[in-house]
Amino acid sequence: MTNRTWLILPLLAVSLTAAAPRVSTHKWVVNFADAQCLAERDYGTADAPLRLVLKQPPLGDVIQLAVVQKKGAGAPVQYDGRVKFDDRPPLKLSVLKFEPKAAKVKTYLFNIPIKDFEHARVANIVSVSAPGMREEFKLSNVSSVMKIMDECVADLRNLFNIDPAGQRAMAGIKPPDGTLAGMFSPNDYPDDAIRRSQSGTVEVMILVDEKGSVADCAIVGSSASAALDGQTCAVMRARAKFRPAQGTDGRPTRGAFRQRITWRVQ
């Protein structure tokens, strides 16, 4: 597994009334997908979908928390948001709202430092807010869910030949290789980030399948800008191509590519 750094420069230098916490009659569902570890719980109905979703990457210091609601309208937007566990001081975080064209839902995505997410394991309520959205979810069994997620992450590391230390591929595995030349352009700099004069470094882990295609992009180190984090993975998923990893038998196998991308407004 490689660890590289790339720099991108741009061309240009509501308050809502709180409601009672949502209570779910559904269990947590942990999805042991081929390239992702997701846990989600349904708090809504068929007519008014509402889900709380957690994504844990194979490595790094970030866990993603997403609130999925009924689709609205509009392009991706970055907001200043908050996440609060019980009565602890709220975490002030950047949040990205996006609404995929093919989906019938919109998603508010927060990148939470793992050290802060530890409070969720014993919390009774999580409150999330952003302009136009405020929700409180009654929690239960989060500690048990995260233990299962840890097992999923361990399986994911084995599947993609990731050394737990995160600095190299497993012994005998030649990691995937590729180049960023021409992949990013100044026009990729998110408008929201330019307006806010946001710069920062995003660290991602790209999971690469046997064909050299991107199986997943996970944020393992946040820039503190949801727009920059989200755009980094969007570009990687759309354009990145790699020579797949090689196993001890010389055949293509799954691997991981760890990358730092620096966005800077000048």
PDB file of C-alpha atoms in Angstrom:
ATOM      1  CA  MET A   1       0.000   0.000   0.000  1.00  0.00           C
ATOM      2  CA  THR A   2       1.397   3.381  -1.014  1.00  0.00           C
ATOM      3  CA  ASN A   3       1.072   6.736   0.706  1.00  0.00           C
ATOM      4  CA  ARG A   4       1.449   9.800  -1.513  1.00  0.00           C
ATOM      5  CA  THR A   5       0.651  13.491  -1.481  1.00  0.00           C
ATOM      6  CA  TRP A   6      -0.787  15.734  -4.209  1.00  0.00           C
ATOM      7  CA  LEU A   7      -1.512  19.473  -4.245  1.00  0.00           C
ATOM      8  CA  ILE A   8      -4.439  21.134  -6.056  1.00  0.00           C
ATOM      9  CA  LEU A   9      -4.793  24.895  -6.495  1.00  0.00           C
ATOM     10  CA  PRO A  10      -7.951  26.626  -7.760  1.00  0.00           C
ATOM     11  CA  LEU A  11      -8.021  29.013 -10.668  1.00  0.00           C
ATOM     12  CA  LEU A  12      -9.228  31.749  -8.275  1.00  0.00           C
ATOM     13  CA  ALA A  13      -7.125  32.906  -5.690  1.00  0.00           C
ATOM     14  CA  VAL A  14     -31.786  28.692  10.616  1.00  0.00           C
ATOM     15  CA  SER A  15     -32.934  27.755  13.781  1.00  0.00           C
ATOM     16  CA  LEU A  16     -35.566  24.954  14.104  1.00  0.00           C
ATOM     17  CA  THR A  17     -37.716  23.889  17.034  1.00  0.00           C
ATOM     18  CA  ALA A  18     -36.478  20.726  18.713  1.00  0.00           C
ATOM     19  CA  ALA A  19     -38.799  17.721  18.651  1.00  0.00           C
ATOM     20  CA  ALA A  20     -38.888  14.593  20.782  1.00  0.00           C
ATOM     21  CA  PRO A  21     -36.092  12.124  19.943  1.00  0.00           C
ATOM     22  CA  ARG A  22     -36.896   9.718  17.141  1.00  0.00           C
ATOM     23  CA  VAL A  23     -37.434   6.181  18.388  1.00  0.00           C
ATOM     24  CA  SER A  24     -36.848   3.242  16.060  1.00  0.00           C
ATOM     25  CA  THR A  25     -38.654  -0.079  16.122  1.00  0.00           C
ATOM     26  CA  HIS A  26     -36.021  -1.517  13.781  1.00  0.00           C
ATOM     27  CA  LYS A  27     -32.736  -3.173  14.663  1.00  0.00           C
ATOM     28  CA  TRP A  28     -29.332  -1.993  13.543  1.00  0.00           C
ATOM     29  CA  VAL A  29     -28.246  -3.675  10.307  1.00  0.00           C
ATOM     30  CA  VAL A  30     -24.526  -4.111   9.649  1.00  0.00           C
ATOM     31  CA  ASN A  31     -23.686  -4.576   5.991  1.00  0.00           C
ATOM     32  CA  PHE A  32     -20.560  -6.660   5.392  1.00  0.00           C
ATOM     33  CA  ALA A  33     -20.226  -5.403   1.820  1.00  0.00           C
ATOM     34  CA  ASP A  34     -17.310  -6.296  -0.461  1.00  0.00           C
ATOM     35  CA  ALA A  35     -15.626  -2.925   0.028  1.00  0.00           C
ATOM     36  CA  GLN A  36     -17.502  -1.109   2.828  1.00  0.00           C
ATOM     37  CA  CYS A  37     -18.499  -1.550   6.447  1.00  0.00           C
ATOM     38  CA  LEU A  38     -21.855   0.126   7.020  1.00  0.00           C
ATOM     39  CA  ALA A  39     -24.291   0.092   9.925  1.00  0.00           C
ATOM     40  CA  GLU A  40     -27.718   1.629   9.533  1.00  0.00           C
ATOM     41  CA  ARG A  41     -30.968   1.930  11.425  1.00  0.00           C
ATOM     42  CA  ASP A  42     -34.366   2.885  10.039  1.00  0.00           C
ATOM     43  CA  TYR A  43     -36.266   5.601  11.897  1.00  0.00           C
ATOM     44  CA  GLY A  44     -38.771   6.509   9.195  1.00  0.00           C
ATOM     45  CA  THR A  45     -41.547   5.148   7.018  1.00  0.00           C
ATOM     46  CA  ALA A  46     -41.974   4.327   3.349  1.00  0.00           C
ATOM     47  CA  ASP A  47     -43.492   7.773   2.738  1.00  0.00           C
ATOM     48  CA  ALA A  48     -41.041   9.621   4.973  1.00  0.00           C
ATOM     49  CA  PRO A  49     -37.708   7.768   4.873  1.00  0.00           C
ATOM     50  CA  LEU A  50     -35.252   8.536   7.648  1.00  0.00           C
ATOM     51  CA  ARG A  51     -32.120   6.506   8.338  1.00  0.00           C
ATOM     52  CA  LEU A  52     -29.067   6.889  10.521  1.00  0.00           C
ATOM     53  CA  VAL A  53     -25.972   5.421   8.851  1.00  0.00           C
ATOM     54  CA  LEU A  54     -22.417   4.845  10.077  1.00  0.00           C
ATOM     55  CA  LYS A  55     -19.423   4.034   7.881  1.00  0.00           C
ATOM     56  CA  GLN A  56     -16.096   2.900   9.309  1.00  0.00           C
ATOM     57  CA  PRO A  57     -13.051   2.894   6.991  1.00  0.00           C
ATOM     58  CA  PRO A  58     -10.365   0.181   7.160  1.00  0.00           C
ATOM     59  CA  LEU A  59      -7.927   2.608   8.811  1.00  0.00           C
ATOM     60  CA  GLY A  60      -7.680   6.227   9.864  1.00  0.00           C
ATOM     61  CA  ASP A  61      -9.176   8.538  12.459  1.00  0.00           C
ATOM     62  CA  VAL A  62     -12.592   9.293  10.933  1.00  0.00           C
ATOM     63  CA  ILE A  63     -16.034   7.701  11.134  1.00  0.00           C
ATOM     64  CA  GLN A  64     -18.752   8.959   8.821  1.00  0.00           C
ATOM     65  CA  LEU A  65     -22.239   9.617  10.163  1.00  0.00           C
ATOM     66  CA  ALA A  66     -25.033  10.189   7.673  1.00  0.00           C
ATOM     67  CA  VAL A  67     -28.667  11.215   8.021  1.00  0.00           C
ATOM     68  CA  VAL A  68     -30.741  10.055   5.050  1.00  0.00           C
ATOM     69  CA  GLN A  69     -34.083  11.774   4.406  1.00  0.00           C
ATOM     70  CA  LYS A  70     -36.708  12.122   1.708  1.00  0.00           C
ATOM     71  CA  LYS A  71     -35.320  13.746  -1.421  1.00  0.00           C
ATOM     72  CA  GLY A  72     -35.585  17.485  -1.807  1.00  0.00           C
ATOM     73  CA  ALA A  73     -33.980  19.460  -4.597  1.00  0.00           C
ATOM     74  CA  GLY A  74     -30.662  21.058  -5.322  1.00  0.00           C
ATOM     75  CA  ALA A  75     -26.971  20.534  -5.970  1.00  0.00           C
ATOM     76  CA  PRO A  76     -24.487  19.444  -3.269  1.00  0.00           C
ATOM     77  CA  VAL A  77     -24.185  22.090  -0.565  1.00  0.00           C
ATOM     78  CA  GLN A  78     -21.762  22.481   2.329  1.00  0.00           C
ATOM     79  CA  TYR A  79     -23.100  23.697   5.658  1.00  0.00           C
ATOM     80  CA  ASP A  80     -21.861  24.331   9.163  1.00  0.00           C
ATOM     81  CA  GLY A  81     -23.426  21.597  11.262  1.00  0.00           C
ATOM     82  CA  ARG A  82     -23.402  20.095  14.728  1.00  0.00           C
ATOM     83  CA  VAL A  83     -23.401  16.639  16.245  1.00  0.00           C
ATOM     84  CA  LYS A  84     -24.135  16.187  19.934  1.00  0.00           C
ATOM     85  CA  PHE A  85     -24.091  13.044  22.084  1.00  0.00           C
ATOM     86  CA  ASP A  86     -26.385  13.316  25.119  1.00  0.00           C
ATOM     87  CA  ASP A  87     -25.533  16.484  27.068  1.00  0.00           C
ATOM     88  CA  ARG A  88     -21.917  16.712  25.947  1.00  0.00           C
ATOM     89  CA  PRO A  89     -20.773  19.916  24.207  1.00  0.00           C
ATOM     90  CA  PRO A  90     -21.730  19.787  20.528  1.00  0.00           C
ATOM     91  CA  LEU A  91     -19.147  18.994  17.876  1.00  0.00           C
ATOM     92  CA  LYS A  92     -18.994  21.787  15.320  1.00  0.00           C
ATOM     93  CA  LEU A  93     -18.453  20.073  11.995  1.00  0.00           C
ATOM     94  CA  SER A  94     -18.718  20.742   8.313  1.00  0.00           C
ATOM     95  CA  VAL A  95     -21.546  18.764   6.701  1.00  0.00           C
ATOM     96  CA  LEU A  96     -22.192  17.966   3.052  1.00  0.00           C
ATOM     97  CA  LYS A  97     -25.759  17.670   1.777  1.00  0.00           C
ATOM     98  CA  PHE A  98     -26.104  15.833  -1.513  1.00  0.00           C
ATOM     99  CA  GLU A  99     -28.960  14.357  -3.512  1.00  0.00           C
ATOM    100  CA  PRO A 100     -27.904  11.789  -6.140  1.00  0.00           C
ATOM    101  CA  LYS A 101     -30.029  12.032  -9.274  1.00  0.00           C
ATOM    102  CA  ALA A 102     -30.827   8.329  -9.319  1.00  0.00           C
ATOM    103  CA  ALA A 103     -31.797   8.211  -5.635  1.00  0.00           C
ATOM    104  CA  LYS A 104     -35.048   9.179  -3.960  1.00  0.00           C
ATOM    105  CA  VAL A 105     -33.324  10.477  -0.835  1.00  0.00           C
ATOM    106  CA  LYS A 106     -30.953  13.211   0.255  1.00  0.00           C
ATOM    107  CA  THR A 107     -28.013  12.673   2.579  1.00  0.00           C
ATOM    108  CA  TYR A 108     -26.334  14.867   5.187  1.00  0.00           C
ATOM    109  CA  LEU A 109     -22.811  13.543   5.689  1.00  0.00           C
ATOM    110  CA  PHE A 110     -20.576  14.312   8.691  1.00  0.00           C
ATOM    111  CA  ASN A 111     -16.939  13.210   9.105  1.00  0.00           C
ATOM    112  CA  ILE A 112     -16.440  12.681  12.850  1.00  0.00           C
ATOM    113  CA  PRO A 113     -13.028  12.152  14.487  1.00  0.00           C
ATOM    114  CA  ILE A 114     -12.917   8.688  16.048  1.00  0.00           C
ATOM    115  CA  LYS A 115     -11.830  10.111  19.409  1.00  0.00           C
ATOM    116  CA  ASP A 116     -15.059  12.145  19.526  1.00  0.00           C
ATOM    117  CA  PHE A 117     -17.223   9.321  18.228  1.00  0.00           C
ATOM    118  CA  GLU A 118     -16.232   7.158  21.189  1.00  0.00           C
ATOM    119  CA  HIS A 119     -18.932   8.982  23.168  1.00  0.00           C
ATOM    120  CA  ALA A 120     -21.550   7.443  20.863  1.00  0.00           C
ATOM    121  CA  ARG A 121     -20.822   3.971  22.214  1.00  0.00           C
ATOM    122  CA  VAL A 122     -22.517   4.824  25.521  1.00  0.00           C
ATOM    123  CA  ALA A 123     -24.806   7.685  24.449  1.00  0.00           C
ATOM    124  CA  ASN A 124     -28.592   7.515  24.690  1.00  0.00           C
ATOM    125  CA  ILE A 125     -29.302  10.273  22.171  1.00  0.00           C
ATOM    126  CA  VAL A 126     -27.478  11.771  19.199  1.00  0.00           C
ATOM    127  CA  SER A 127     -28.593  15.185  17.940  1.00  0.00           C
ATOM    128  CA  VAL A 128     -27.614  16.353  14.454  1.00  0.00           C
ATOM    129  CA  SER A 129     -28.335  19.708  12.882  1.00  0.00           C
ATOM    130  CA  ALA A 130     -27.616  21.816   9.822  1.00  0.00           C
ATOM    131  CA  PRO A 131     -29.558  24.587   8.066  1.00  0.00           C
ATOM    132  CA  GLY A 132     -32.928  23.094   7.173  1.00  0.00           C
ATOM    133  CA  MET A 133     -32.365  19.901   9.158  1.00  0.00           C
ATOM    134  CA  ARG A 134     -32.513  19.027  12.824  1.00  0.00           C
ATOM    135  CA  GLU A 135     -32.987  15.512  14.163  1.00  0.00           C
ATOM    136  CA  GLU A 136     -32.585  13.684  17.457  1.00  0.00           C
ATOM    137  CA  PHE A 137     -32.251   9.916  17.455  1.00  0.00           C
ATOM    138  CA  LYS A 138     -32.752   7.608  20.406  1.00  0.00           C
ATOM    139  CA  LEU A 139     -29.778   5.235  20.444  1.00  0.00           C
ATOM    140  CA  SER A 140     -29.349   1.706  21.727  1.00  0.00           C
ATOM    141  CA  ASN A 141     -26.786  -1.083  21.357  1.00  0.00           C
ATOM    142  CA  VAL A 142     -24.240   1.214  19.700  1.00  0.00           C
ATOM    143  CA  SER A 143     -21.372  -0.424  21.581  1.00  0.00           C
ATOM    144  CA  SER A 144     -22.400  -3.874  20.306  1.00  0.00           C
ATOM    145  CA  VAL A 145     -22.846  -2.524  16.782  1.00  0.00           C
ATOM    146  CA  MET A 146     -19.358  -0.996  16.792  1.00  0.00           C
ATOM    147  CA  LYS A 147     -17.845  -4.315  17.936  1.00  0.00           C
ATOM    148  CA  ILE A 148     -19.444  -5.947  14.883  1.00  0.00           C
ATOM    149  CA  MET A 149     -18.166  -3.081  12.728  1.00  0.00           C
ATOM    150  CA  ASP A 150     -14.664  -3.694  14.092  1.00  0.00           C
ATOM    151  CA  GLU A 151     -14.969  -7.316  12.936  1.00  0.00           C
ATOM    152  CA  CYS A 152     -16.137  -6.121   9.532  1.00  0.00           C
ATOM    153  CA  VAL A 153     -13.144  -3.756   9.274  1.00  0.00           C
ATOM    154  CA  ALA A 154     -10.760  -6.584  10.174  1.00  0.00           C
ATOM    155  CA  ASP A 155     -12.277  -8.696   7.374  1.00  0.00           C
ATOM    156  CA  LEU A 156     -11.972  -5.758   4.970  1.00  0.00           C
ATOM    157  CA  ARG A 157      -8.268  -5.388   5.766  1.00  0.00           C
ATOM    158  CA  ASN A 158      -7.694  -9.060   5.040  1.00  0.00           C
ATOM    159  CA  LEU A 159      -9.720  -8.909   1.829  1.00  0.00           C
ATOM    160  CA  PHE A 160      -7.718  -5.963   0.492  1.00  0.00           C
ATOM    161  CA  ASN A 161      -4.364  -7.056   1.919  1.00  0.00           C
ATOM    162  CA  ILE A 162      -4.025  -4.046   4.218  1.00  0.00           C
ATOM    163  CA  ASP A 163      -1.475  -4.157   6.997  1.00  0.00           C
ATOM    164  CA  PRO A 164      -3.173  -3.051  10.261  1.00  0.00           C
ATOM    165  CA  ALA A 165      -0.418  -0.482  10.837  1.00  0.00           C
ATOM    166  CA  GLY A 166      -1.523   1.128   7.589  1.00  0.00           C
ATOM    167  CA  GLN A 167       1.918   1.943   6.266  1.00  0.00           C
ATOM    168  CA  ARG A 168       2.447  -0.922   3.835  1.00  0.00           C
ATOM    169  CA  ALA A 169       0.771  -3.848   2.152  1.00  0.00           C
ATOM    170  CA  MET A 170       0.848  -7.278   3.734  1.00  0.00           C
ATOM    171  CA  ALA A 171       4.092  -9.206   3.345  1.00  0.00           C
ATOM    172  CA  GLY A 172       4.606 -10.513  -0.191  1.00  0.00           C
ATOM    173  CA  ILE A 173       1.947  -8.277  -1.747  1.00  0.00           C
ATOM    174  CA  LYS A 174       2.983  -5.703  -4.346  1.00  0.00           C
ATOM    175  CA  PRO A 175       0.601  -2.767  -3.775  1.00  0.00           C
ATOM    176  CA  PRO A 176      -1.498  -1.180  -6.521  1.00  0.00           C
ATOM    177  CA  ASP A 177       0.139   1.613  -8.448  1.00  0.00           C
ATOM    178  CA  GLY A 178      -1.169   4.607 -10.354  1.00  0.00           C
ATOM    179  CA  THR A 179      -0.603   8.244 -11.099  1.00  0.00           C
ATOM    180  CA  LEU A 180      -2.580  11.367 -10.267  1.00  0.00           C
ATOM    181  CA  ALA A 181      -1.187  13.258 -13.250  1.00  0.00           C
ATOM    182  CA  GLY A 182      -4.121  14.879 -15.039  1.00  0.00           C
ATOM    183  CA  MET A 183      -6.687  13.440 -12.638  1.00  0.00           C
ATOM    184  CA  PHE A 184      -7.392  16.681 -10.760  1.00  0.00           C
ATOM    185  CA  SER A 185      -7.765  20.129 -12.264  1.00  0.00           C
ATOM    186  CA  PRO A 186      -8.248  23.586 -10.722  1.00  0.00           C
ATOM    187  CA  ASN A 187     -11.845  23.467 -11.945  1.00  0.00           C
ATOM    188  CA  ASP A 188     -12.465  20.632  -9.478  1.00  0.00           C
ATOM    189  CA  TYR A 189     -12.102  23.024  -6.548  1.00  0.00           C
ATOM    190  CA  PRO A 190     -15.599  23.171  -4.962  1.00  0.00           C
ATOM    191  CA  ASP A 191     -17.292  26.557  -5.280  1.00  0.00           C
ATOM    192  CA  ASP A 192     -18.410  26.409  -1.635  1.00  0.00           C
ATOM    193  CA  ALA A 193     -14.824  25.926  -0.503  1.00  0.00           C
ATOM    194  CA  ILE A 194     -13.574  28.812  -2.643  1.00  0.00           C
ATOM    195  CA  ARG A 195     -16.263  31.155  -1.268  1.00  0.00           C
ATOM    196  CA  ARG A 196     -15.269  30.191   2.274  1.00  0.00           C
ATOM    197  CA  SER A 197     -11.515  30.368   1.466  1.00  0.00           C
ATOM    198  CA  GLN A 198     -11.201  26.796   2.684  1.00  0.00           C
ATOM    199  CA  SER A 199      -7.950  24.934   2.241  1.00  0.00           C
ATOM    200  CA  GLY A 200      -6.832  21.654   3.723  1.00  0.00           C
ATOM    201  CA  THR A 201      -5.430  18.183   3.286  1.00  0.00           C
ATOM    202  CA  VAL A 202      -7.698  15.186   2.773  1.00  0.00           C
ATOM    203  CA  GLU A 203      -6.322  11.709   3.362  1.00  0.00           C
ATOM    204  CA  VAL A 204      -8.172   8.944   1.586  1.00  0.00           C
ATOM    205  CA  MET A 205      -7.848   5.205   1.288  1.00  0.00           C
ATOM    206  CA  ILE A 206      -8.685   3.836  -2.140  1.00  0.00           C
ATOM    207  CA  LEU A 207      -9.649   0.167  -2.213  1.00  0.00           C
ATOM    208  CA  VAL A 208      -8.620  -1.239  -5.594  1.00  0.00           C
ATOM    209  CA  ASP A 209     -10.069  -4.451  -7.015  1.00  0.00           C
ATOM    210  CA  GLU A 210      -8.349  -7.106  -9.146  1.00  0.00           C
ATOM    211  CA  LYS A 211      -9.073  -5.147 -12.338  1.00  0.00           C
ATOM    212  CA  GLY A 212      -7.512  -1.927 -11.053  1.00  0.00           C
ATOM    213  CA  SER A 213     -10.868  -0.201 -10.555  1.00  0.00           C
ATOM    214  CA  VAL A 214     -11.868   1.782  -7.471  1.00  0.00           C
ATOM    215  CA  ALA A 215     -13.980  -0.431  -5.220  1.00  0.00           C
ATOM    216  CA  ASP A 216     -14.382   2.304  -2.599  1.00  0.00           C
ATOM    217  CA  CYS A 217     -12.961   5.612  -1.443  1.00  0.00           C
ATOM    218  CA  ALA A 218     -12.920   6.226   2.309  1.00  0.00           C
ATOM    219  CA  ILE A 219     -11.950   9.382   4.191  1.00  0.00           C
ATOM    220  CA  VAL A 220      -9.279   8.407   6.722  1.00  0.00           C
ATOM    221  CA  GLY A 221      -8.167  11.955   7.541  1.00  0.00           C
ATOM    222  CA  SER A 222     -10.550  14.900   7.163  1.00  0.00           C
ATOM    223  CA  SER A 223      -9.640  18.385   5.950  1.00  0.00           C
ATOM    224  CA  ALA A 224     -12.425  19.762   8.204  1.00  0.00           C
ATOM    225  CA  SER A 225     -14.196  20.852   5.008  1.00  0.00           C
ATOM    226  CA  ALA A 226     -17.017  18.545   3.929  1.00  0.00           C
ATOM    227  CA  ALA A 227     -16.850  19.980   0.404  1.00  0.00           C
ATOM    228  CA  LEU A 228     -13.136  19.201   0.000  1.00  0.00           C
ATOM    229  CA  ASP A 229     -13.509  15.741   1.558  1.00  0.00           C
ATOM    230  CA  GLY A 230     -16.452  14.864  -0.651  1.00  0.00           C
ATOM    231  CA  GLN A 231     -14.918  16.237  -3.849  1.00  0.00           C
ATOM    232  CA  THR A 232     -11.698  14.284  -3.304  1.00  0.00           C
ATOM    233  CA  CYS A 233     -13.517  10.957  -3.246  1.00  0.00           C
ATOM    234  CA  ALA A 234     -15.864  12.009  -6.066  1.00  0.00           C
ATOM    235  CA  VAL A 235     -12.909  12.692  -8.374  1.00  0.00           C
ATOM    236  CA  MET A 236     -11.142   9.501  -7.309  1.00  0.00           C
ATOM    237  CA  ARG A 237     -14.203   7.344  -7.967  1.00  0.00           C
ATOM    238  CA  ALA A 238     -14.831   8.936 -11.355  1.00  0.00           C
ATOM    239  CA  ARG A 239     -11.298   9.045 -12.761  1.00  0.00           C
ATOM    240  CA  ALA A 240      -8.780   6.958 -10.829  1.00  0.00           C
ATOM    241  CA  LYS A 241      -7.287   3.924 -12.552  1.00  0.00           C
ATOM    242  CA  PHE A 242      -4.613   1.696 -11.091  1.00  0.00           C
ATOM    243  CA  ARG A 243      -2.470  -1.263 -11.877  1.00  0.00           C
ATOM    244  CA  PRO A 244      -3.889  -3.811  -9.458  1.00  0.00           C
ATOM    245  CA  ALA A 245      -1.898  -5.232  -6.602  1.00  0.00           C
ATOM    246  CA  GLN A 246       0.005  -8.478  -7.213  1.00  0.00           C
ATOM    247  CA  GLY A 247      -0.150 -11.449  -4.917  1.00  0.00           C
ATOM    248  CA  THR A 248       2.675 -13.788  -3.996  1.00  0.00           C
ATOM    249  CA  ASP A 249       1.768 -15.857  -7.079  1.00  0.00           C
ATOM    250  CA  GLY A 250       2.180 -12.836  -9.359  1.00  0.00           C
ATOM    251  CA  ARG A 251      -1.521 -12.662 -10.155  1.00  0.00           C
ATOM    252  CA  PRO A 252      -3.683  -9.521  -9.768  1.00  0.00           C
ATOM    253  CA  THR A 253      -5.307  -9.232  -6.364  1.00  0.00           C
ATOM    254  CA  ARG A 254      -7.085  -6.666  -4.235  1.00  0.00           C
ATOM    255  CA  GLY A 255      -5.114  -3.897  -2.579  1.00  0.00           C
ATOM    256  CA  ALA A 256      -5.251  -0.421  -1.072  1.00  0.00           C
ATOM    257  CA  PHE A 257      -3.812   2.940  -2.088  1.00  0.00           C
ATOM    258  CA  ARG A 258      -3.482   5.596   0.602  1.00  0.00           C
ATOM    259  CA  GLN A 259      -3.306   9.175  -0.649  1.00  0.00           C
ATOM    260  CA  ARG A 260      -3.082  12.744   0.694  1.00  0.00           C
ATOM    261  CA  ILE A 261      -4.626  15.491  -1.419  1.00  0.00           C
ATOM    262  CA  THR A 262      -3.953  19.130  -0.510  1.00  0.00           C
ATOM    263  CA  TRP A 263      -6.375  21.810  -1.676  1.00  0.00           C
ATOM    264  CA  ARG A 264      -5.176  25.382  -1.320  1.00  0.00           C
ATOM    265  CA  VAL A 265      -6.760  28.745  -2.128  1.00  0.00           C
ATOM    266  CA  GLN A 266      -4.224  31.351  -3.182  1.00  0.00           C
TER     267      GLN A 266
END
